[in-house]
């Protein structure tokens, strides 16, 4: 079992903190030139981030590679003004483009291990954002935290019954490539058709402050603005960058 094959479990475990969508709206109001009507999530999963935006009256568009996530996003957004497409975040094709705001605040960019893949993603998002628009992109930083290290959620109830929890372990880190090996273990109780425990290992790419700046400099359609903490509240400067496992970069569509 892969967590992405269980959108119901994923949606519960990775639900946004309730205050974050409102902060995204405030950033959009402050930083998008002109009206904000259409919002894109280029790797939307089960629409965890799009649903609160749709509920606030925005048109939302989502894209995801996984058929089960695409199905789950369509169910979650039924009755809302939305487009959900199956595709690669490095080659977005959405009939409802262009968008005013794009959000990828759950760390999916970390799955792109090669610089050229993240560049292709940035170029693709730029191609579907209008001038004056904003892309909020989470990146993992080359942080100085201990390895190995672990973080575990509490037990979270699922809407259809049962409980789930998740544990993330950073197993190893290779400083010169910026790649971290992560093990994710999901435990469930009483969730229909779900094993009580399943684990996966995957790699994520981390970035230094300089690497992030040089990456964005290669995409002239974007200007790198303020880098924020993952609560979307505080600006992060170069010295603070490596003290945080992840940050959110504000990319302004020129
Ligand atoms: C960390 S989840 C984020 C989902 C969503 N933003 C959320 O928080 O609910 C990662 C999602 O990215 C999708 N994904 C991974 N690689 C992708 C790619 N190259 N193109 C599009 N989607 C991708 C996965 O299928 C999964 O649904």
Short mmCIF file of C-alpha atoms and ligand atoms in Angstrom, two decimals:
data_model
loop_
_atom_site.label_atom_id
_atom_site.label_comp_id
_atom_site.label_asym_id
_atom_site.label_seq_id
_atom_site.Cartn_x
_atom_site.Cartn_y
_atom_site.Cartn_z
CA UNK A 1 0.00 0.00 0.00
CA UNK A 2 1.17 3.50 -0.90
CA UNK A 3 -0.27 6.46 1.00
CA UNK A 4 -1.14 8.12 -2.33
CA UNK A 5 -3.34 5.07 -3.09
CA UNK A 6 -5.35 5.89 0.04
CA UNK A 7 -6.59 9.46 -0.51
CA UNK A 8 -8.96 9.11 2.46
CA UNK A 9 -6.09 8.35 4.86
CA UNK A 10 -3.83 10.94 3.21
CA UNK A 11 -6.51 13.65 3.42
CA UNK A 12 -6.96 13.10 7.16
CA UNK A 13 -3.24 12.85 7.97
CA UNK A 14 -2.19 15.86 5.91
CA UNK A 15 -5.14 18.19 6.46
CA UNK A 16 -4.03 21.85 6.48
CA UNK A 17 -4.11 23.71 9.78
CA UNK A 18 -7.42 25.60 9.68
CA UNK A 19 -5.78 29.05 9.81
CA UNK A 20 -3.47 28.50 6.81
CA UNK A 21 -5.99 28.93 3.94
CA UNK A 22 -6.94 32.35 5.34
CA UNK A 23 -3.25 33.32 5.41
CA UNK A 24 -2.92 32.23 1.78
CA UNK A 25 -5.85 34.48 0.89
CA UNK A 26 -4.26 37.40 2.76
CA UNK A 27 -0.96 36.89 0.89
CA UNK A 28 -2.84 36.74 -2.40
CA UNK A 29 -4.71 39.96 -1.62
CA UNK A 30 -1.45 41.67 -0.71
CA UNK A 31 0.77 40.35 -3.50
CA UNK A 32 -1.28 39.47 -6.58
CA UNK A 33 -1.73 42.41 -8.92
CA UNK A 34 -5.46 42.73 -9.70
CA UNK A 35 -8.31 40.43 -8.79
CA UNK A 36 -7.78 36.85 -7.54
CA UNK A 37 -10.41 34.50 -8.94
CA UNK A 38 -8.66 31.35 -10.10
CA UNK A 39 -6.36 29.18 -7.98
CA UNK A 40 -4.22 26.22 -9.08
CA UNK A 41 -2.63 23.39 -7.08
CA UNK A 42 -0.22 21.63 -9.49
CA UNK A 43 -0.06 18.45 -7.34
CA UNK A 44 -3.46 18.67 -5.68
CA UNK A 45 -3.75 15.26 -4.02
CA UNK A 46 -7.25 14.82 -2.58
CA UNK A 47 -7.84 18.60 -2.85
CA UNK A 48 -6.90 19.26 0.78
CA UNK A 49 -5.79 22.77 -0.12
CA UNK A 50 -8.19 23.45 -2.96
CA UNK A 51 -11.35 22.65 -1.03
CA UNK A 52 -10.96 25.51 1.49
CA UNK A 53 -10.23 27.85 -1.42
CA UNK A 54 -13.33 26.63 -3.32
CA UNK A 55 -15.38 27.13 -0.14
CA UNK A 56 -14.19 30.74 -0.12
CA UNK A 57 -15.62 31.25 -3.60
CA UNK A 58 -12.53 30.87 -5.79
CA UNK A 59 -12.54 28.83 -8.99
CA UNK A 60 -10.04 26.05 -8.32
CA UNK A 61 -7.97 23.87 -10.62
CA UNK A 62 -6.02 20.82 -9.56
CA UNK A 63 -3.60 18.50 -11.28
CA UNK A 64 -2.18 15.21 -10.03
CA UNK A 65 -0.35 12.23 -11.46
CA UNK A 66 -2.19 9.66 -9.37
CA UNK A 67 -5.57 8.46 -10.75
CA UNK A 68 -6.88 7.72 -7.24
CA UNK A 69 -5.98 11.26 -6.10
CA UNK A 70 -7.66 12.73 -9.19
CA UNK A 71 -10.82 10.75 -8.40
CA UNK A 72 -10.72 11.81 -4.73
CA UNK A 73 -10.21 15.48 -5.66
CA UNK A 74 -13.22 15.35 -8.00
CA UNK A 75 -15.38 13.85 -5.24
CA UNK A 76 -14.14 16.41 -2.68
CA UNK A 77 -14.88 19.31 -5.04
CA UNK A 78 -18.25 18.07 -6.33
CA UNK A 79 -20.64 21.02 -6.50
CA UNK A 80 -17.81 23.59 -6.65
CA UNK A 81 -16.56 25.46 -9.66
CA UNK A 82 -13.45 23.40 -10.47
CA UNK A 83 -11.27 21.63 -13.04
CA UNK A 84 -9.27 18.56 -12.05
CA UNK A 85 -6.80 17.08 -14.54
CA UNK A 86 -4.50 14.08 -14.47
CA UNK A 87 -1.01 15.08 -15.48
CA UNK A 88 2.57 15.79 -14.56
CA UNK A 89 3.37 18.96 -12.60
CA UNK A 90 6.29 19.48 -15.01
CA UNK A 91 3.92 19.64 -17.99
CA UNK A 92 0.65 21.22 -16.86
CA UNK A 93 -2.27 21.22 -19.28
CA UNK A 94 -5.35 22.88 -17.86
CA UNK A 95 -8.22 24.19 -19.94
CA UNK A 96 -9.07 26.83 -17.30
CA UNK A 97 -5.62 28.52 -17.38
CA UNK A 98 -4.39 31.19 -16.84
CA UNK A 99 -4.54 31.38 -13.04
CA UNK A 100 -4.02 34.25 -10.61
CA UNK A 101 -2.53 32.17 -7.80
CA UNK A 102 -0.77 28.80 -7.62
CA UNK A 103 -0.17 26.99 -4.33
CA UNK A 104 2.09 24.05 -3.62
CA UNK A 105 2.49 24.22 0.11
CA UNK A 106 2.71 20.55 1.02
CA UNK A 107 6.26 19.79 -0.08
CA UNK A 108 5.65 18.00 -3.38
CA UNK A 109 8.46 19.94 -5.05
CA UNK A 110 10.81 17.93 -2.81
CA UNK A 111 10.01 14.81 -4.83
CA UNK A 112 11.83 16.37 -7.78
CA UNK A 113 15.37 15.26 -7.05
CA UNK A 114 17.03 16.74 -10.11
CA UNK A 115 17.42 20.46 -10.65
CA UNK A 116 16.12 20.11 -14.23
CA UNK A 117 12.85 18.60 -12.93
CA UNK A 118 12.19 21.47 -10.54
CA UNK A 119 13.09 23.92 -13.32
CA UNK A 120 10.60 22.21 -15.64
CA UNK A 121 7.97 22.47 -12.89
CA UNK A 122 8.65 26.18 -12.36
CA UNK A 123 8.50 26.86 -16.10
CA UNK A 124 5.27 24.91 -16.40
CA UNK A 125 3.62 26.80 -13.51
CA UNK A 126 4.84 30.08 -15.03
CA UNK A 127 3.19 29.13 -18.33
CA UNK A 128 -0.25 28.82 -16.69
CA UNK A 129 0.00 31.86 -14.35
CA UNK A 130 -0.92 35.30 -15.59
CA UNK A 131 1.44 38.24 -15.30
CA UNK A 132 1.07 39.75 -11.81
CA UNK A 133 0.15 36.36 -10.35
CA UNK A 134 1.81 34.58 -7.43
CA UNK A 135 3.16 31.06 -6.84
CA UNK A 136 3.57 29.92 -3.23
CA UNK A 137 6.00 26.99 -3.33
CA UNK A 138 7.22 24.98 -0.36
CA UNK A 139 10.82 23.82 -0.49
CA UNK A 140 12.76 21.66 1.93
CA UNK A 141 15.90 23.34 3.18
CA UNK A 142 19.36 21.87 3.73
CA UNK A 143 18.66 22.22 7.42
CA UNK A 144 21.06 21.50 10.22
CA UNK A 145 18.70 19.22 12.15
CA UNK A 146 19.99 15.89 13.50
CA UNK A 147 19.99 12.74 11.38
CA UNK A 148 18.42 10.30 12.03
CA UNK A 149 15.42 12.12 13.46
CA UNK A 150 11.70 11.43 13.63
CA UNK A 151 8.35 13.18 13.91
CA UNK A 152 5.07 11.51 14.71
CA UNK A 153 1.49 12.78 14.50
CA UNK A 154 -1.18 11.96 17.03
CA UNK A 155 -4.04 9.62 16.13
CA UNK A 156 -6.37 11.34 13.71
CA UNK A 157 -10.00 10.27 13.14
CA UNK A 158 -11.16 9.58 9.56
CA UNK A 159 -14.59 10.81 8.41
CA UNK A 160 -15.73 7.25 7.55
CA UNK A 161 -14.47 5.76 10.81
CA UNK A 162 -11.20 4.56 12.23
CA UNK A 163 -8.00 6.30 13.25
CA UNK A 164 -4.67 6.89 11.53
CA UNK A 165 -1.29 8.26 12.52
CA UNK A 166 1.92 8.89 10.60
CA UNK A 167 5.59 8.84 11.54
CA UNK A 168 8.27 10.49 9.38
CA UNK A 169 11.91 9.52 9.90
CA UNK A 170 14.85 11.24 8.23
CA UNK A 171 17.11 8.23 7.73
CA UNK A 172 20.07 9.83 5.99
CA UNK A 173 21.20 13.05 4.32
CA UNK A 174 23.82 13.52 1.60
CA UNK A 175 25.05 17.09 1.92
CA UNK A 176 26.58 17.49 -1.53
CA UNK A 177 23.47 16.31 -3.41
CA UNK A 178 20.95 17.71 -0.93
CA UNK A 179 18.99 14.45 -0.96
CA UNK A 180 17.40 13.10 2.24
CA UNK A 181 16.06 9.59 2.60
CA UNK A 182 12.72 9.51 4.42
CA UNK A 183 10.74 6.62 5.84
CA UNK A 184 7.03 7.17 6.33
CA UNK A 185 5.11 4.71 8.48
CA UNK A 186 1.32 4.89 8.62
CA UNK A 187 -0.63 3.09 11.35
CA UNK A 188 -4.38 2.66 11.23
CA UNK A 189 -7.09 1.21 13.50
CA UNK A 190 -10.50 0.26 12.18
CA UNK A 191 -10.08 1.84 8.73
CA UNK A 192 -11.94 -0.27 6.19
CA UNK A 193 -9.78 -2.36 3.81
CA UNK A 194 -6.59 -0.82 5.17
CA UNK A 195 -3.67 -2.75 6.69
CA UNK A 196 -2.90 -1.77 10.30
CA UNK A 197 0.58 -0.60 9.28
CA UNK A 198 2.37 0.22 6.03
CA UNK A 199 5.69 1.91 5.41
CA UNK A 200 7.41 3.47 2.40
CA UNK A 201 10.83 4.97 1.81
CA UNK A 202 11.40 7.84 -0.56
CA UNK A 203 13.91 10.62 -1.21
CA UNK A 204 13.42 14.37 -1.03
CA UNK A 205 15.60 17.10 -2.44
CA UNK A 206 16.62 19.91 -0.10
CA UNK A 207 17.91 23.33 -1.19
CA UNK A 208 20.30 25.89 0.23
CA UNK A 209 19.43 29.59 0.16
CA UNK A 210 21.89 30.11 -2.71
CA UNK A 211 20.63 27.13 -4.70
CA UNK A 212 17.07 28.40 -4.41
CA UNK A 213 18.07 31.85 -5.64
CA UNK A 214 20.08 30.49 -8.56
CA UNK A 215 17.24 28.11 -9.50
CA UNK A 216 14.65 30.89 -9.69
CA UNK A 217 17.12 33.15 -11.52
CA UNK A 218 17.03 30.62 -14.37
CA UNK A 219 13.30 31.21 -14.88
CA UNK A 220 12.91 34.83 -16.02
CA UNK A 221 9.10 34.62 -15.71
CA UNK A 222 9.50 34.48 -11.92
CA UNK A 223 11.01 36.90 -9.43
CA UNK A 224 11.81 35.41 -6.02
CA UNK A 225 10.17 37.54 -3.35
CA UNK A 226 9.98 36.98 0.39
CA UNK A 227 10.70 33.53 1.78
CA UNK A 228 8.27 32.68 4.59
CA UNK A 229 8.16 30.11 7.38
CA UNK A 230 5.76 27.21 6.85
CA UNK A 231 3.12 28.98 8.97
CA UNK A 232 3.14 31.66 6.24
CA UNK A 233 3.59 34.33 8.88
CA UNK A 234 7.24 35.30 9.24
CA UNK A 235 9.87 36.22 6.65
CA UNK A 236 12.92 33.98 6.72
CA UNK A 237 16.32 35.46 5.93
CA UNK A 238 19.47 33.63 4.89
CA UNK A 239 20.76 32.90 8.44
CA UNK A 240 17.34 31.55 9.53
CA UNK A 241 16.90 29.42 6.40
CA UNK A 242 18.87 26.39 7.56
CA UNK A 243 17.18 26.40 10.98
CA UNK A 244 13.89 25.29 9.45
CA UNK A 245 13.14 22.01 7.69
CA UNK A 246 10.88 23.73 5.17
CA UNK A 247 10.00 27.21 3.95
CA UNK A 248 7.54 28.72 1.47
CA UNK A 249 8.94 30.88 -1.31
CA UNK A 250 6.86 33.65 -2.84
CA UNK A 251 7.42 33.61 -6.60
CA UNK A 252 6.01 36.61 -8.43
CA UNK A 253 4.98 36.05 -12.05
CA UNK A 254 6.63 38.90 -13.91
C1 LIG B 1 2.58 15.60 -0.74
S1 LIG B 1 1.14 15.25 -1.75
C2 LIG B 1 0.43 16.86 -1.87
C3 LIG B 1 -1.03 16.88 -2.24
C4 LIG B 1 -1.80 18.17 -1.96
N1 LIG B 1 -1.10 19.38 -2.37
C5 LIG B 1 -2.23 18.21 -0.51
O1 LIG B 1 -1.50 18.67 0.34
O2 LIG B 1 -3.31 17.69 -0.22
C6 LIG B 1 1.87 14.90 -3.17
C7 LIG B 1 0.94 14.68 -4.37
O3 LIG B 1 1.73 14.92 -5.52
C8 LIG B 1 1.40 13.97 -6.51
N2 LIG B 1 2.56 13.94 -7.41
C9 LIG B 1 3.79 13.42 -7.18
N3 LIG B 1 4.59 13.63 -8.25
C10 LIG B 1 3.84 14.32 -9.15
C11 LIG B 1 4.11 14.84 -10.46
N4 LIG B 1 5.31 14.70 -11.04
N5 LIG B 1 3.12 15.50 -11.08
C12 LIG B 1 1.90 15.64 -10.51
N6 LIG B 1 1.58 15.16 -9.30
C13 LIG B 1 2.55 14.51 -8.62
C14 LIG B 1 1.09 12.71 -5.75
O4 LIG B 1 0.27 11.86 -6.50
C15 LIG B 1 0.39 13.27 -4.51
O5 LIG B 1 -0.99 13.34 -4.66
#
